[in-house]
Amino acid sequence: MYEVKEVTDQFQFMLLQLESMNTFIFDIEDTFKYMVRQLYGIPYEERQKKMIELTAESYSKIRPYLAHKERDFIFVFVHAVLDRNQPGKILVNNMDHPTAGLVISQGGKYYLFGEEQDSTFYGEILEFLSNPEHHSHFYDLYCSSDAWLHKIKDDLINNVVELKRSHYILEENMNNSDDRNNLSSSFEVREVNPELFDKYRDEVDFSYSLLWGSGEAYIEKAFGYGIVNDLGYVGACHTFYIGGGYIEPDILTVEAYRKQGIAYKLCMEFIRHSRERGLVPYWDCDAGNIASHHLARKLGFTKVGDLPILWWHENQQVISRYQEKYHYTN
């Protein structure tokens, strides 16, 4: 057997185990790899990678690095993953002491956080983001600092476009109880059940299959309100993300039914339910979405600020239409 001068107690114990099993290992590298697998439960090759998937039990290790370094933004989708309310994963630069990482919500929102100096990790992040096979049609990349954004934007310049998001929060004592927008009696507000969720997912927005999967999974963690007629959905206010004591709504009104107070009424029900559950509503919309800004202020939300993000989509036509709709092309 080879001489080992400095080993941990755990390694020493493993060496004794190998000897007692009459295991003959002639390659010191193989022995070391065996020890790493026994200690950490993963192959040595995975341990050597700079981009490692963090186990759910270790999510608490990244909490000190999650806050935005310059402003007081809340990223509800990050908390949704951390709280395991919605599917996702977290890639980090070190399993034991992570200082940088990427939170990936299966719904398409990503958050790059932590220290920017780890060049090996940065290279693997670039490779991951540049490969379409890693993404479901699109992603929105949020960053924990302006330095991260500017650094990665330059290297992804041919893959992404920069957008601006506006964040609002409904503070505890803020409430707009103005309900002058009475709906027509033909519009009945209904709380979303599994069947209504499935109808919305299948007929209106298939991305909800990524966010939640089934109606049963949605109802277990979240809630929403909708108005449906014989033709289908007229409007809806769904839980987009929920976590960390915050809840982010997603609002839709079919174009033919807009300017009738439908979105306002649905959001009021959503806010009421949120407060009953002790949740703080948080609003995230495109900076160019004038109607969304107007609705947020009408509901009593306070603006937190504007935040640049990077957006990738597999379809260039989708990008062009979005930029034109929200005035990025002027």
PDB file of C-alpha atoms in Angstrom, residues 74-248:
ATOM      1  CA  ILE A  74     -37.089  41.058  -5.524  1.00  0.00           C
ATOM      2  CA  PHE A  75     -36.820  38.076  -7.860  1.00  0.00           C
ATOM      3  CA  VAL A  76     -39.873  36.012  -7.001  1.00  0.00           C
ATOM      4  CA  PHE A  77     -38.992  33.250  -9.447  1.00  0.00           C
ATOM      5  CA  VAL A  78     -35.696  32.707  -7.588  1.00  0.00           C
ATOM      6  CA  HIS A  79     -37.549  32.211  -4.317  1.00  0.00           C
ATOM      7  CA  ALA A  80     -40.016  29.927  -6.086  1.00  0.00           C
ATOM      8  CA  VAL A  81     -37.136  27.598  -6.965  1.00  0.00           C
ATOM      9  CA  LEU A  82     -35.474  27.915  -3.543  1.00  0.00           C
ATOM     10  CA  ASP A  83     -38.749  27.111  -1.773  1.00  0.00           C
ATOM     11  CA  ARG A  84     -39.353  24.272  -4.229  1.00  0.00           C
ATOM     12  CA  ASN A  85     -42.760  25.684  -5.096  1.00  0.00           C
ATOM     13  CA  GLN A  86     -41.994  25.498  -8.820  1.00  0.00           C
ATOM     14  CA  PRO A  87     -39.589  23.364 -10.852  1.00  0.00           C
ATOM     15  CA  GLY A  88     -36.045  24.515 -11.466  1.00  0.00           C
ATOM     16  CA  LYS A  89     -32.416  23.957 -10.576  1.00  0.00           C
ATOM     17  CA  ILE A  90     -29.366  25.865  -9.359  1.00  0.00           C
ATOM     18  CA  LEU A  91     -25.889  25.630 -10.905  1.00  0.00           C
ATOM     19  CA  VAL A  92     -22.978  26.857  -8.755  1.00  0.00           C
ATOM     20  CA  ASN A  93     -19.198  27.167  -8.928  1.00  0.00           C
ATOM     21  CA  ASN A  94     -18.514  25.184  -5.763  1.00  0.00           C
ATOM     22  CA  MET A  95     -20.644  22.627  -3.993  1.00  0.00           C
ATOM     23  CA  ASP A  96     -19.370  23.301  -0.469  1.00  0.00           C
ATOM     24  CA  HIS A  97     -18.838  27.071  -0.602  1.00  0.00           C
ATOM     25  CA  PRO A  98     -20.639  28.508  -3.643  1.00  0.00           C
ATOM     26  CA  THR A  99     -19.887  32.143  -4.403  1.00  0.00           C
ATOM     27  CA  ALA A 100     -21.538  32.383  -7.836  1.00  0.00           C
ATOM     28  CA  GLY A 101     -24.272  30.560  -9.653  1.00  0.00           C
ATOM     29  CA  LEU A 102     -27.234  30.457 -11.991  1.00  0.00           C
ATOM     30  CA  VAL A 103     -30.789  29.896 -10.758  1.00  0.00           C
ATOM     31  CA  ILE A 104     -32.872  28.329 -13.519  1.00  0.00           C
ATOM     32  CA  SER A 105     -36.643  28.370 -13.350  1.00  0.00           C
ATOM     33  CA  GLN A 106     -38.174  25.824 -15.688  1.00  0.00           C
ATOM     34  CA  GLY A 107     -40.566  28.602 -16.710  1.00  0.00           C
ATOM     35  CA  GLY A 108     -37.715  30.352 -18.545  1.00  0.00           C
ATOM     36  CA  LYS A 109     -36.423  32.924 -16.068  1.00  0.00           C
ATOM     37  CA  TYR A 110     -32.736  32.691 -15.095  1.00  0.00           C
ATOM     38  CA  TYR A 111     -30.785  34.573 -12.427  1.00  0.00           C
ATOM     39  CA  LEU A 112     -27.008  34.976 -12.580  1.00  0.00           C
ATOM     40  CA  PHE A 113     -25.670  35.893  -9.147  1.00  0.00           C
ATOM     41  CA  GLY A 114     -22.589  36.218  -6.966  1.00  0.00           C
ATOM     42  CA  GLU A 115     -18.970  37.078  -7.644  1.00  0.00           C
ATOM     43  CA  GLU A 116     -17.929  37.796 -11.246  1.00  0.00           C
ATOM     44  CA  GLN A 117     -14.238  36.824 -11.008  1.00  0.00           C
ATOM     45  CA  ASP A 118     -14.399  33.020 -11.412  1.00  0.00           C
ATOM     46  CA  SER A 119     -13.216  32.720 -15.033  1.00  0.00           C
ATOM     47  CA  THR A 120     -13.641  28.949 -15.294  1.00  0.00           C
ATOM     48  CA  PHE A 121     -17.216  29.097 -14.039  1.00  0.00           C
ATOM     49  CA  TYR A 122     -17.933  32.057 -16.302  1.00  0.00           C
ATOM     50  CA  GLY A 123     -16.735  30.100 -19.331  1.00  0.00           C
ATOM     51  CA  GLU A 124     -19.078  27.221 -18.515  1.00  0.00           C
ATOM     52  CA  ILE A 125     -21.987  29.619 -17.966  1.00  0.00           C
ATOM     53  CA  LEU A 126     -21.356  31.165 -21.385  1.00  0.00           C
ATOM     54  CA  GLU A 127     -21.280  27.745 -22.981  1.00  0.00           C
ATOM     55  CA  PHE A 128     -24.529  26.794 -21.243  1.00  0.00           C
ATOM     56  CA  LEU A 129     -26.377  29.972 -22.234  1.00  0.00           C
ATOM     57  CA  SER A 130     -25.127  29.825 -25.840  1.00  0.00           C
ATOM     58  CA  ASN A 131     -26.414  26.300 -26.439  1.00  0.00           C
ATOM     59  CA  PRO A 132     -30.112  26.263 -27.497  1.00  0.00           C
ATOM     60  CA  GLU A 133     -30.428  22.637 -26.405  1.00  0.00           C
ATOM     61  CA  HIS A 134     -30.287  23.780 -22.791  1.00  0.00           C
ATOM     62  CA  HIS A 135     -33.367  25.999 -23.060  1.00  0.00           C
ATOM     63  CA  SER A 136     -37.050  25.640 -23.772  1.00  0.00           C
ATOM     64  CA  HIS A 137     -37.504  28.050 -26.698  1.00  0.00           C
ATOM     65  CA  PHE A 138     -36.396  31.150 -24.737  1.00  0.00           C
ATOM     66  CA  TYR A 139     -34.928  32.562 -21.544  1.00  0.00           C
ATOM     67  CA  ASP A 140     -34.979  35.853 -19.625  1.00  0.00           C
ATOM     68  CA  LEU A 141     -31.611  36.417 -17.934  1.00  0.00           C
ATOM     69  CA  TYR A 142     -31.639  38.576 -14.814  1.00  0.00           C
ATOM     70  CA  CYS A 143     -28.350  39.479 -13.089  1.00  0.00           C
ATOM     71  CA  SER A 144     -27.437  40.348  -9.519  1.00  0.00           C
ATOM     72  CA  SER A 145     -25.264  43.285 -10.579  1.00  0.00           C
ATOM     73  CA  ASP A 146     -24.671  45.688 -13.432  1.00  0.00           C
ATOM     74  CA  ALA A 147     -21.166  44.232 -13.704  1.00  0.00           C
ATOM     75  CA  TRP A 148     -22.556  40.762 -14.436  1.00  0.00           C
ATOM     76  CA  LEU A 149     -24.966  42.142 -17.011  1.00  0.00           C
ATOM     77  CA  HIS A 150     -22.372  44.150 -18.920  1.00  0.00           C
ATOM     78  CA  LYS A 151     -19.811  41.370 -18.803  1.00  0.00           C
ATOM     79  CA  ILE A 152     -22.042  38.639 -20.149  1.00  0.00           C
ATOM     80  CA  LYS A 153     -23.910  40.887 -22.575  1.00  0.00           C
ATOM     81  CA  ASP A 154     -20.710  41.565 -24.504  1.00  0.00           C
ATOM     82  CA  ASP A 155     -20.012  37.844 -24.904  1.00  0.00           C
ATOM     83  CA  LEU A 156     -23.611  36.926 -25.801  1.00  0.00           C
ATOM     84  CA  ILE A 157     -24.092  39.871 -28.156  1.00  0.00           C
ATOM     85  CA  ASN A 158     -25.139  37.742 -31.134  1.00  0.00           C
ATOM     86  CA  ASN A 159     -27.513  35.596 -29.075  1.00  0.00           C
ATOM     87  CA  VAL A 160     -29.507  37.991 -26.908  1.00  0.00           C
ATOM     88  CA  VAL A 161     -31.208  41.380 -26.920  1.00  0.00           C
ATOM     89  CA  GLU A 162     -31.379  43.758 -23.976  1.00  0.00           C
ATOM     90  CA  LEU A 163     -34.803  44.570 -22.546  1.00  0.00           C
ATOM     91  CA  LYS A 164     -35.866  46.716 -19.617  1.00  0.00           C
ATOM     92  CA  ARG A 165     -38.204  45.436 -16.911  1.00  0.00           C
ATOM     93  CA  SER A 166     -40.118  47.579 -14.404  1.00  0.00           C
ATOM     94  CA  HIS A 167     -40.712  46.292 -10.884  1.00  0.00           C
ATOM     95  CA  TYR A 168     -43.514  47.321  -8.509  1.00  0.00           C
ATOM     96  CA  ILE A 169     -44.447  46.202  -5.008  1.00  0.00           C
ATOM     97  CA  LEU A 170     -47.756  46.437  -3.147  1.00  0.00           C
ATOM     98  CA  GLU A 171     -46.687  47.587   0.275  1.00  0.00           C
ATOM     99  CA  GLU A 172     -48.522  46.352   3.339  1.00  0.00           C
ATOM    100  CA  ASN A 173     -50.509  49.507   4.066  1.00  0.00           C
ATOM    101  CA  MET A 174     -51.185  50.375   0.455  1.00  0.00           C
ATOM    102  CA  ASN A 175     -54.597  49.430  -0.811  1.00  0.00           C
ATOM    103  CA  ASN A 176     -56.738  50.791  -3.582  1.00  0.00           C
ATOM    104  CA  SER A 177     -60.285  49.820  -2.750  1.00  0.00           C
ATOM    105  CA  ASP A 178     -61.694  51.916  -5.578  1.00  0.00           C
ATOM    106  CA  ASP A 179     -64.042  49.509  -7.309  1.00  0.00           C
ATOM    107  CA  ARG A 180     -65.791  51.956  -9.611  1.00  0.00           C
ATOM    108  CA  ASN A 181     -65.140  49.688 -12.580  1.00  0.00           C
ATOM    109  CA  ASN A 182     -68.181  47.506 -12.052  1.00  0.00           C
ATOM    110  CA  LEU A 183     -68.278  44.586 -14.447  1.00  0.00           C
ATOM    111  CA  SER A 184     -71.192  43.710 -16.593  1.00  0.00           C
ATOM    112  CA  SER A 185     -73.394  41.057 -14.997  1.00  0.00           C
ATOM    113  CA  SER A 186     -72.503  38.825 -17.934  1.00  0.00           C
ATOM    114  CA  PHE A 187     -68.952  38.527 -16.555  1.00  0.00           C
ATOM    115  CA  GLU A 188     -68.593  36.122 -13.655  1.00  0.00           C
ATOM    116  CA  VAL A 189     -65.254  36.031 -11.817  1.00  0.00           C
ATOM    117  CA  ARG A 190     -64.347  32.446 -11.004  1.00  0.00           C
ATOM    118  CA  GLU A 191     -61.532  31.105  -8.866  1.00  0.00           C
ATOM    119  CA  VAL A 192     -59.332  28.870 -10.976  1.00  0.00           C
ATOM    120  CA  ASN A 193     -59.752  25.138 -10.356  1.00  0.00           C
ATOM    121  CA  PRO A 194     -57.726  22.347 -11.982  1.00  0.00           C
ATOM    122  CA  GLU A 195     -60.053  22.185 -14.973  1.00  0.00           C
ATOM    123  CA  LEU A 196     -59.857  25.949 -15.608  1.00  0.00           C
ATOM    124  CA  PHE A 197     -56.088  25.822 -15.231  1.00  0.00           C
ATOM    125  CA  ASP A 198     -55.821  23.042 -17.796  1.00  0.00           C
ATOM    126  CA  LYS A 199     -58.048  25.006 -20.156  1.00  0.00           C
ATOM    127  CA  TYR A 200     -55.819  28.087 -19.810  1.00  0.00           C
ATOM    128  CA  ARG A 201     -52.638  26.047 -20.280  1.00  0.00           C
ATOM    129  CA  ASP A 202     -53.954  24.196 -23.330  1.00  0.00           C
ATOM    130  CA  GLU A 203     -55.843  27.018 -25.069  1.00  0.00           C
ATOM    131  CA  VAL A 204     -54.134  30.254 -24.032  1.00  0.00           C
ATOM    132  CA  ASP A 205     -50.559  29.869 -22.720  1.00  0.00           C
ATOM    133  CA  PHE A 206     -48.719  26.566 -23.031  1.00  0.00           C
ATOM    134  CA  SER A 207     -45.784  27.919 -20.988  1.00  0.00           C
ATOM    135  CA  TYR A 208     -47.880  27.145 -17.912  1.00  0.00           C
ATOM    136  CA  SER A 209     -47.023  23.505 -18.484  1.00  0.00           C
ATOM    137  CA  LEU A 210     -43.414  24.494 -17.706  1.00  0.00           C
ATOM    138  CA  LEU A 211     -44.352  26.723 -14.784  1.00  0.00           C
ATOM    139  CA  TRP A 212     -46.698  24.309 -13.061  1.00  0.00           C
ATOM    140  CA  GLY A 213     -47.384  21.186 -15.068  1.00  0.00           C
ATOM    141  CA  SER A 214     -50.862  20.106 -14.031  1.00  0.00           C
ATOM    142  CA  GLY A 215     -53.867  21.864 -12.598  1.00  0.00           C
ATOM    143  CA  GLU A 216     -53.531  19.823  -9.424  1.00  0.00           C
ATOM    144  CA  ALA A 217     -49.942  21.014  -8.907  1.00  0.00           C
ATOM    145  CA  TYR A 218     -51.037  24.608  -9.491  1.00  0.00           C
ATOM    146  CA  ILE A 219     -53.897  24.503  -6.989  1.00  0.00           C
ATOM    147  CA  GLU A 220     -51.694  22.886  -4.370  1.00  0.00           C
ATOM    148  CA  LYS A 221     -49.281  25.859  -4.334  1.00  0.00           C
ATOM    149  CA  ALA A 222     -51.028  28.775  -6.007  1.00  0.00           C
ATOM    150  CA  PHE A 223     -54.314  30.365  -7.056  1.00  0.00           C
ATOM    151  CA  GLY A 224     -55.843  32.537  -9.742  1.00  0.00           C
ATOM    152  CA  TYR A 225     -59.045  34.081 -11.051  1.00  0.00           C
ATOM    153  CA  GLY A 226     -60.613  34.028 -14.472  1.00  0.00           C
ATOM    154  CA  ILE A 227     -63.610  35.025 -16.533  1.00  0.00           C
ATOM    155  CA  VAL A 228     -64.754  32.500 -19.111  1.00  0.00           C
ATOM    156  CA  ASN A 229     -67.611  32.592 -21.604  1.00  0.00           C
ATOM    157  CA  ASP A 230     -68.809  30.183 -24.276  1.00  0.00           C
ATOM    158  CA  LEU A 231     -65.899  31.136 -26.531  1.00  0.00           C
ATOM    159  CA  GLY A 232     -63.227  30.584 -23.892  1.00  0.00           C
ATOM    160  CA  TYR A 233     -61.193  32.806 -21.603  1.00  0.00           C
ATOM    161  CA  VAL A 234     -62.092  36.494 -21.510  1.00  0.00           C
ATOM    162  CA  GLY A 235     -59.456  37.370 -18.926  1.00  0.00           C
ATOM    163  CA  ALA A 236     -57.340  35.869 -16.169  1.00  0.00           C
ATOM    164  CA  CYS A 237     -55.043  36.768 -13.294  1.00  0.00           C
ATOM    165  CA  HIS A 238     -52.859  33.780 -12.461  1.00  0.00           C
ATOM    166  CA  THR A 239     -49.989  33.134 -10.089  1.00  0.00           C
ATOM    167  CA  PHE A 240     -46.890  33.405 -12.233  1.00  0.00           C
ATOM    168  CA  TYR A 241     -44.390  32.778  -9.434  1.00  0.00           C
ATOM    169  CA  ILE A 242     -44.703  32.354  -5.672  1.00  0.00           C
ATOM    170  CA  GLY A 243     -41.925  32.147  -3.086  1.00  0.00           C
ATOM    171  CA  GLY A 244     -40.165  33.890  -0.222  1.00  0.00           C
ATOM    172  CA  GLY A 245     -43.432  35.451   0.965  1.00  0.00           C
ATOM    173  CA  TYR A 246     -44.004  37.144  -2.413  1.00  0.00           C
ATOM    174  CA  ILE A 247     -46.395  36.400  -5.250  1.00  0.00           C
ATOM    175  CA  GLU A 248     -46.128  37.592  -8.852  1.00  0.00           C
TER     176      GLU A 248
END
